[in-house]
Short mmCIF file of C-alpha atoms in Angstrom, two decimals:
data_model
loop_
_atom_site.label_atom_id
_atom_site.label_comp_id
_atom_site.label_asym_id
_atom_site.label_seq_id
_atom_site.Cartn_x
_atom_site.Cartn_y
_atom_site.Cartn_z
CA MET G 171 0.88 87.99 62.41
CA HIS G 172 3.93 86.62 64.06
CA PRO G 173 3.59 83.34 65.96
CA PRO G 174 3.59 83.68 69.75
CA ALA G 175 7.05 83.82 71.21
CA THR G 176 8.27 80.58 72.74
CA PRO G 177 9.36 81.03 76.37
CA PRO G 178 13.09 80.65 76.74
CA ALA G 179 14.26 77.28 77.94
CA ARG G 180 15.48 77.14 81.47
CA THR G 181 19.22 77.21 81.66
CA PRO G 182 20.99 74.98 84.18
CA ARG G 183 21.97 78.08 86.17
CA ARG G 184 18.40 79.35 86.30
CA ALA G 185 17.15 75.90 87.28
CA ALA G 186 19.71 75.77 90.09
CA ARG G 187 18.66 79.20 91.39
CA LEU G 188 14.99 78.23 91.27
CA ALA G 189 15.65 74.96 93.06
CA LEU G 190 17.71 76.68 95.76
CA ALA G 191 15.08 79.34 96.38
CA ALA G 192 12.32 76.73 96.56
CA GLU G 193 14.24 74.46 98.93
CA TRP G 194 15.15 77.36 101.23
CA THR G 195 11.50 78.41 101.39
CA LYS G 196 10.35 74.87 102.19
CA PHE G 197 13.09 74.37 104.79
CA ARG G 198 12.57 77.60 106.73
CA THR G 199 8.76 77.35 106.76
CA ASP G 200 8.71 73.84 108.26
CA ALA G 201 8.61 74.17 112.05
CA THR G 202 9.94 70.62 112.45
CA HIS G 203 13.25 71.68 110.95
CA ALA G 204 13.60 74.53 113.45
CA ARG G 205 12.80 72.20 116.34
CA LEU G 206 15.39 69.68 115.19
CA LEU G 207 18.06 72.37 114.85
CA LEU G 208 17.24 73.63 118.34
CA GLY G 209 17.32 70.06 119.63
CA LEU G 210 20.73 69.53 118.04
CA VAL G 211 22.11 72.56 119.89
CA LEU G 212 20.47 71.83 123.25
CA LEU G 213 21.30 68.12 123.31
CA THR G 214 24.91 68.68 122.30
CA VAL G 215 25.52 71.40 124.87
CA ALA G 216 23.58 69.68 127.68
CA VAL G 217 25.33 66.33 127.32
CA GLY G 218 28.72 67.97 126.91
CA ALA G 219 28.18 70.11 130.01
CA ALA G 220 26.96 67.13 132.04
CA THR G 221 30.01 65.12 131.01
CA ALA G 222 32.34 67.99 131.88
CA ALA G 223 30.63 68.43 135.25
CA THR G 224 31.21 64.78 136.18
CA THR G 225 34.75 64.35 134.81
CA THR G 226 37.48 64.65 137.42
CA CYS G 227 41.25 64.91 137.20
CA PRO G 228 42.72 64.72 140.70
CA ASP G 229 46.35 64.31 139.64
CA PRO G 230 48.65 65.72 136.97
CA GLY G 231 48.77 63.54 133.87
CA CYS G 232 45.40 61.92 134.55
CA GLY G 233 44.90 61.39 130.82
CA VAL G 234 41.63 63.27 130.37
CA ASP G 235 41.22 64.70 126.87
CA ALA G 236 39.50 67.97 127.77
CA PRO G 237 38.30 69.04 124.29
CA ARG G 238 36.96 65.57 123.55
CA THR G 239 35.21 65.50 126.91
CA ALA G 240 33.61 68.87 126.19
CA LEU G 241 32.36 67.65 122.82
CA THR G 242 30.86 64.38 124.04
CA GLY G 243 27.40 65.76 123.33
CA VAL G 244 28.01 65.41 119.59
CA LEU G 245 27.30 61.69 120.08
CA VAL G 246 23.71 62.59 120.97
CA GLY G 247 23.28 65.71 118.87
CA GLN G 248 24.08 63.72 115.73
CA VAL G 249 20.72 61.93 116.04
CA ALA G 250 18.92 65.24 115.48
CA ALA G 251 21.24 65.98 112.55
CA VAL G 252 20.47 62.61 110.94
CA VAL G 253 16.71 63.02 111.36
CA LEU G 254 16.92 66.55 109.94
CA GLY G 255 18.79 65.26 106.91
CA VAL G 256 16.22 62.53 106.39
CA LEU G 257 13.23 64.86 106.70
CA THR G 258 14.72 67.39 104.29
CA ALA G 259 13.55 65.06 101.50
CA GLY G 260 11.61 62.36 103.34
CA SER G 261 8.59 64.51 104.15
CA GLU G 262 8.11 65.21 100.43
CA TYR G 263 8.14 61.51 99.60
CA HIS G 264 5.62 60.89 102.38
CA THR G 265 3.18 63.55 101.15
CA GLY G 266 3.80 63.12 97.43
CA MET G 267 5.00 66.72 97.11
CA ILE G 268 8.19 65.44 95.47
CA ARG G 269 6.16 65.23 92.23
CA THR G 270 5.39 68.94 92.45
CA THR G 271 9.03 69.73 93.20
CA LEU G 272 10.27 67.80 90.17
CA ALA G 273 7.58 69.28 87.95
CA ALA G 274 8.72 72.79 88.90
CA VAL G 275 12.42 71.92 88.55
CA PRO G 276 12.86 68.93 86.22
CA SER G 277 16.62 68.80 86.84
CA ARG G 278 16.82 66.17 89.55
CA SER G 279 20.49 66.82 90.21
CA ALA G 280 19.67 70.50 90.81
CA VAL G 281 16.93 69.55 93.28
CA LEU G 282 19.19 67.22 95.26
CA ALA G 283 22.06 69.72 95.22
CA ALA G 284 19.74 72.48 96.45
CA LYS G 285 18.48 70.31 99.29
CA ALA G 286 22.06 69.46 100.25
CA LEU G 287 23.13 73.12 100.19
CA VAL G 288 20.22 74.35 102.30
CA LEU G 289 20.68 71.49 104.77
CA SER G 290 24.43 72.14 104.93
CA GLY G 291 24.00 75.83 105.71
CA ALA G 292 21.52 75.16 108.50
CA VAL G 293 23.54 72.37 110.12
CA LEU G 294 26.79 74.33 109.91
CA VAL G 295 25.24 77.24 111.81
CA ALA G 296 23.54 75.04 114.43
CA GLY G 297 26.63 72.85 114.76
CA ALA G 298 28.90 75.86 115.28
CA VAL G 299 26.58 77.19 118.02
CA ALA G 300 26.41 73.75 119.66
CA VAL G 301 30.18 73.23 119.61
CA ALA G 302 30.92 76.75 120.86
CA GLY G 303 28.38 76.34 123.66
CA SER G 304 29.85 72.98 124.66
CA LEU G 305 33.39 74.34 124.82
CA PHE G 306 32.26 77.39 126.79
CA ALA G 307 30.39 75.23 129.33
CA ALA G 308 33.37 72.93 129.71
CA ARG G 309 35.74 75.89 130.12
CA LEU G 310 33.66 76.95 133.13
CA LEU G 311 33.15 73.48 134.62
CA LEU G 312 36.37 71.52 134.09
CA PRO G 313 38.71 73.63 136.29
CA GLY G 314 36.50 72.92 139.30
CA ASN G 315 37.09 69.18 138.76
CA GLY G 316 40.87 69.37 138.73
CA LEU G 317 41.50 70.07 135.05
CA THR G 318 43.63 73.13 135.74
CA PRO G 319 46.85 74.50 134.26
CA ALA G 320 48.65 73.13 137.33
CA ASN G 321 47.53 69.63 136.32
CA GLY G 322 48.57 70.15 132.71
CA HIS G 323 45.18 71.27 131.39
CA PRO G 324 45.13 74.90 130.24
CA ALA G 325 41.74 76.54 129.81
CA LEU G 326 39.97 75.44 126.65
CA SER G 327 40.58 77.93 123.85
CA LEU G 328 40.10 77.93 120.09
CA ALA G 329 43.53 79.55 119.89
CA ASP G 330 44.92 76.10 120.69
CA GLY G 331 45.47 74.19 117.45
CA PRO G 332 44.24 70.73 118.54
CA THR G 333 41.18 72.24 120.25
CA LEU G 334 40.36 74.25 117.13
CA ARG G 335 40.69 71.12 115.01
CA ALA G 336 38.40 69.19 117.37
CA ALA G 337 35.84 72.00 117.24
CA VAL G 338 35.86 72.48 113.47
CA GLY G 339 35.91 68.73 112.93
CA SER G 340 32.89 68.26 115.20
CA VAL G 341 30.88 70.80 113.19
CA LEU G 342 31.86 69.03 109.97
CA TYR G 343 30.96 65.69 111.54
CA LEU G 344 27.41 66.89 112.23
CA LEU G 345 27.16 68.20 108.68
CA LEU G 346 28.33 64.90 107.17
CA VAL G 347 25.93 62.71 109.15
CA ALA G 348 23.07 65.02 108.10
CA LEU G 349 24.10 64.61 104.43
CA LEU G 350 24.33 60.86 105.02
CA GLY G 351 20.69 60.99 106.12
CA LEU G 352 19.71 63.00 103.04
CA GLY G 353 21.41 60.54 100.72
CA ALA G 354 19.84 57.56 102.47
CA VAL G 355 16.28 58.89 102.26
CA THR G 356 16.71 59.84 98.60
CA ALA G 357 17.81 56.28 97.90
CA THR G 358 15.15 54.52 100.01
CA ARG G 359 12.26 57.03 99.68
CA SER G 360 11.25 56.14 103.23
CA SER G 361 12.02 58.29 106.26
CA ALA G 362 11.72 55.35 108.66
CA ALA G 363 13.95 53.08 106.59
CA ALA G 364 16.56 55.79 106.04
CA THR G 365 16.67 56.81 109.71
CA GLY G 366 17.00 53.20 110.82
CA ALA G 367 19.70 52.47 108.25
CA VAL G 368 21.83 55.51 109.11
CA LEU G 369 21.53 55.17 112.89
CA GLY G 370 22.24 51.46 112.58
CA LEU G 371 25.32 52.20 110.51
CA LEU G 372 26.53 54.78 113.03
CA PHE G 373 25.93 52.77 116.20
CA VAL G 374 25.94 49.08 115.23
CA LEU G 375 29.35 48.89 113.54
CA PRO G 376 31.15 50.27 116.63
CA ALA G 377 29.27 47.71 118.75
CA LEU G 378 30.47 44.94 116.44
CA ALA G 379 34.02 46.20 116.81
CA ARG G 380 33.77 45.72 120.59
CA VAL G 381 32.64 42.09 120.38
CA VAL G 382 35.12 40.97 117.71
CA ALA G 383 37.91 39.08 119.43
CA ASP G 384 40.66 39.65 116.86
CA PRO G 385 42.44 42.98 117.63
CA ASP G 386 43.31 43.51 113.95
CA TRP G 387 39.67 43.18 112.91
CA GLN G 388 38.65 45.48 115.75
CA ARG G 389 41.03 48.11 114.43
CA HIS G 390 39.84 47.67 110.84
CA LEU G 391 36.19 48.05 111.85
CA GLN G 392 37.03 51.22 113.78
CA GLN G 393 38.81 52.54 110.71
CA VAL G 394 35.84 52.03 108.36
CA ALA G 395 32.88 52.56 110.71
CA PRO G 396 31.62 56.11 110.11
CA MET G 397 31.10 57.14 113.73
CA PRO G 398 34.37 56.09 115.40
CA ALA G 399 36.36 57.10 112.33
CA GLY G 400 34.63 60.48 112.08
CA LEU G 401 34.84 61.27 115.78
CA ALA G 402 38.59 60.63 115.80
CA VAL G 403 38.82 64.29 114.78
CA GLN G 404 37.92 65.22 118.38
CA ALA G 405 40.98 63.55 119.89
CA THR G 406 43.80 65.82 121.05
CA LEU G 407 45.86 63.37 123.13
CA ASP G 408 47.80 60.30 121.93
CA THR G 409 46.55 60.68 118.38
CA ALA G 410 49.32 58.38 117.15
CA ARG G 411 47.61 55.51 118.98
CA LEU G 412 44.26 56.03 117.30
CA PRO G 413 43.10 53.37 114.80
CA ILE G 414 42.90 56.19 112.24
CA GLY G 415 44.15 59.78 112.20
CA PRO G 416 41.79 62.66 113.00
CA TRP G 417 41.42 64.13 109.50
CA ALA G 418 41.68 60.75 107.78
CA GLY G 419 38.83 59.51 109.99
CA LEU G 420 36.67 62.47 109.03
CA GLY G 421 37.54 61.67 105.42
CA VAL G 422 36.11 58.18 105.88
CA LEU G 423 32.82 59.67 107.06
CA ALA G 424 32.89 62.06 104.09
CA LEU G 425 33.21 59.06 101.76
CA TRP G 426 30.17 57.43 103.40
CA ALA G 427 28.16 60.63 102.94
CA ALA G 428 29.32 61.03 99.32
CA ALA G 429 28.43 57.41 98.55
CA ALA G 430 24.96 57.85 100.04
CA LEU G 431 24.34 61.02 98.03
CA ALA G 432 25.63 59.38 94.84
CA LEU G 433 23.31 56.41 95.39
CA GLY G 434 20.41 58.75 96.12
CA ARG G 435 21.13 60.74 92.94
CA ALA G 436 21.23 57.54 90.87
CA VAL G 437 17.89 56.36 92.27
CA LEU G 438 16.37 59.82 91.78
CA HIS G 439 17.35 59.73 88.09
CA ALA G 440 16.40 56.10 87.52
CA ARG G 441 12.91 56.04 89.02
CA ASP G 442 9.74 58.06 88.74
CA ALA G 443 8.92 60.52 91.49
#
């Protein structure tokens, strides 16, 4: 008799496919994720519309940055994106299901990559809907407050290069803060600690920049703080006066997110589940 055949070892590609399928199933079957994505859209559009409804421009050259005004809601919507990123892995650490996940797919890099891919797809879709809704609401509301072509403010349109950049950059901003949350929770293994750390990083550094007396230090803090640097991508007026350029600022946020994911990956490999 021949000895029983040994099952073929899992190849990296097969492990990646298995991890991706498993993470997608877990993500779409958790109602909390759907609620957070809906909250991201509703908060972003509602705050953007409210800001547009209360912004006035009585005279030509009033200095209002219409696309940035329309996208103000990203400041609030990012909280939902961060929490979503944290819960993508944090809920498994809380329940202990991370052990089952790593038993099914021993490749820890594949697990983290799958979580990041599933999270990225969901946030990109929700972010695109939120940004499009915000721009549409502002297109309807701003002309009634004086932001008209006669005052130097043509109707908001994605055909306009700076407006398109602000829109695409805002979607990418939401994606990057969500990945920042995922990296933080993978490193800390605590949803509360990760959420507090990321929101503190986003909101505390800009507050420090405001209280620092030295203008040079203020500028440096704005250049390295993830939120003001990342949101520079929304600016369409006087971009030369910004502490950091629009795409360069988004690059700073991308570095923060990459560093968090790299730290999370190192901790995931170094410690038991």
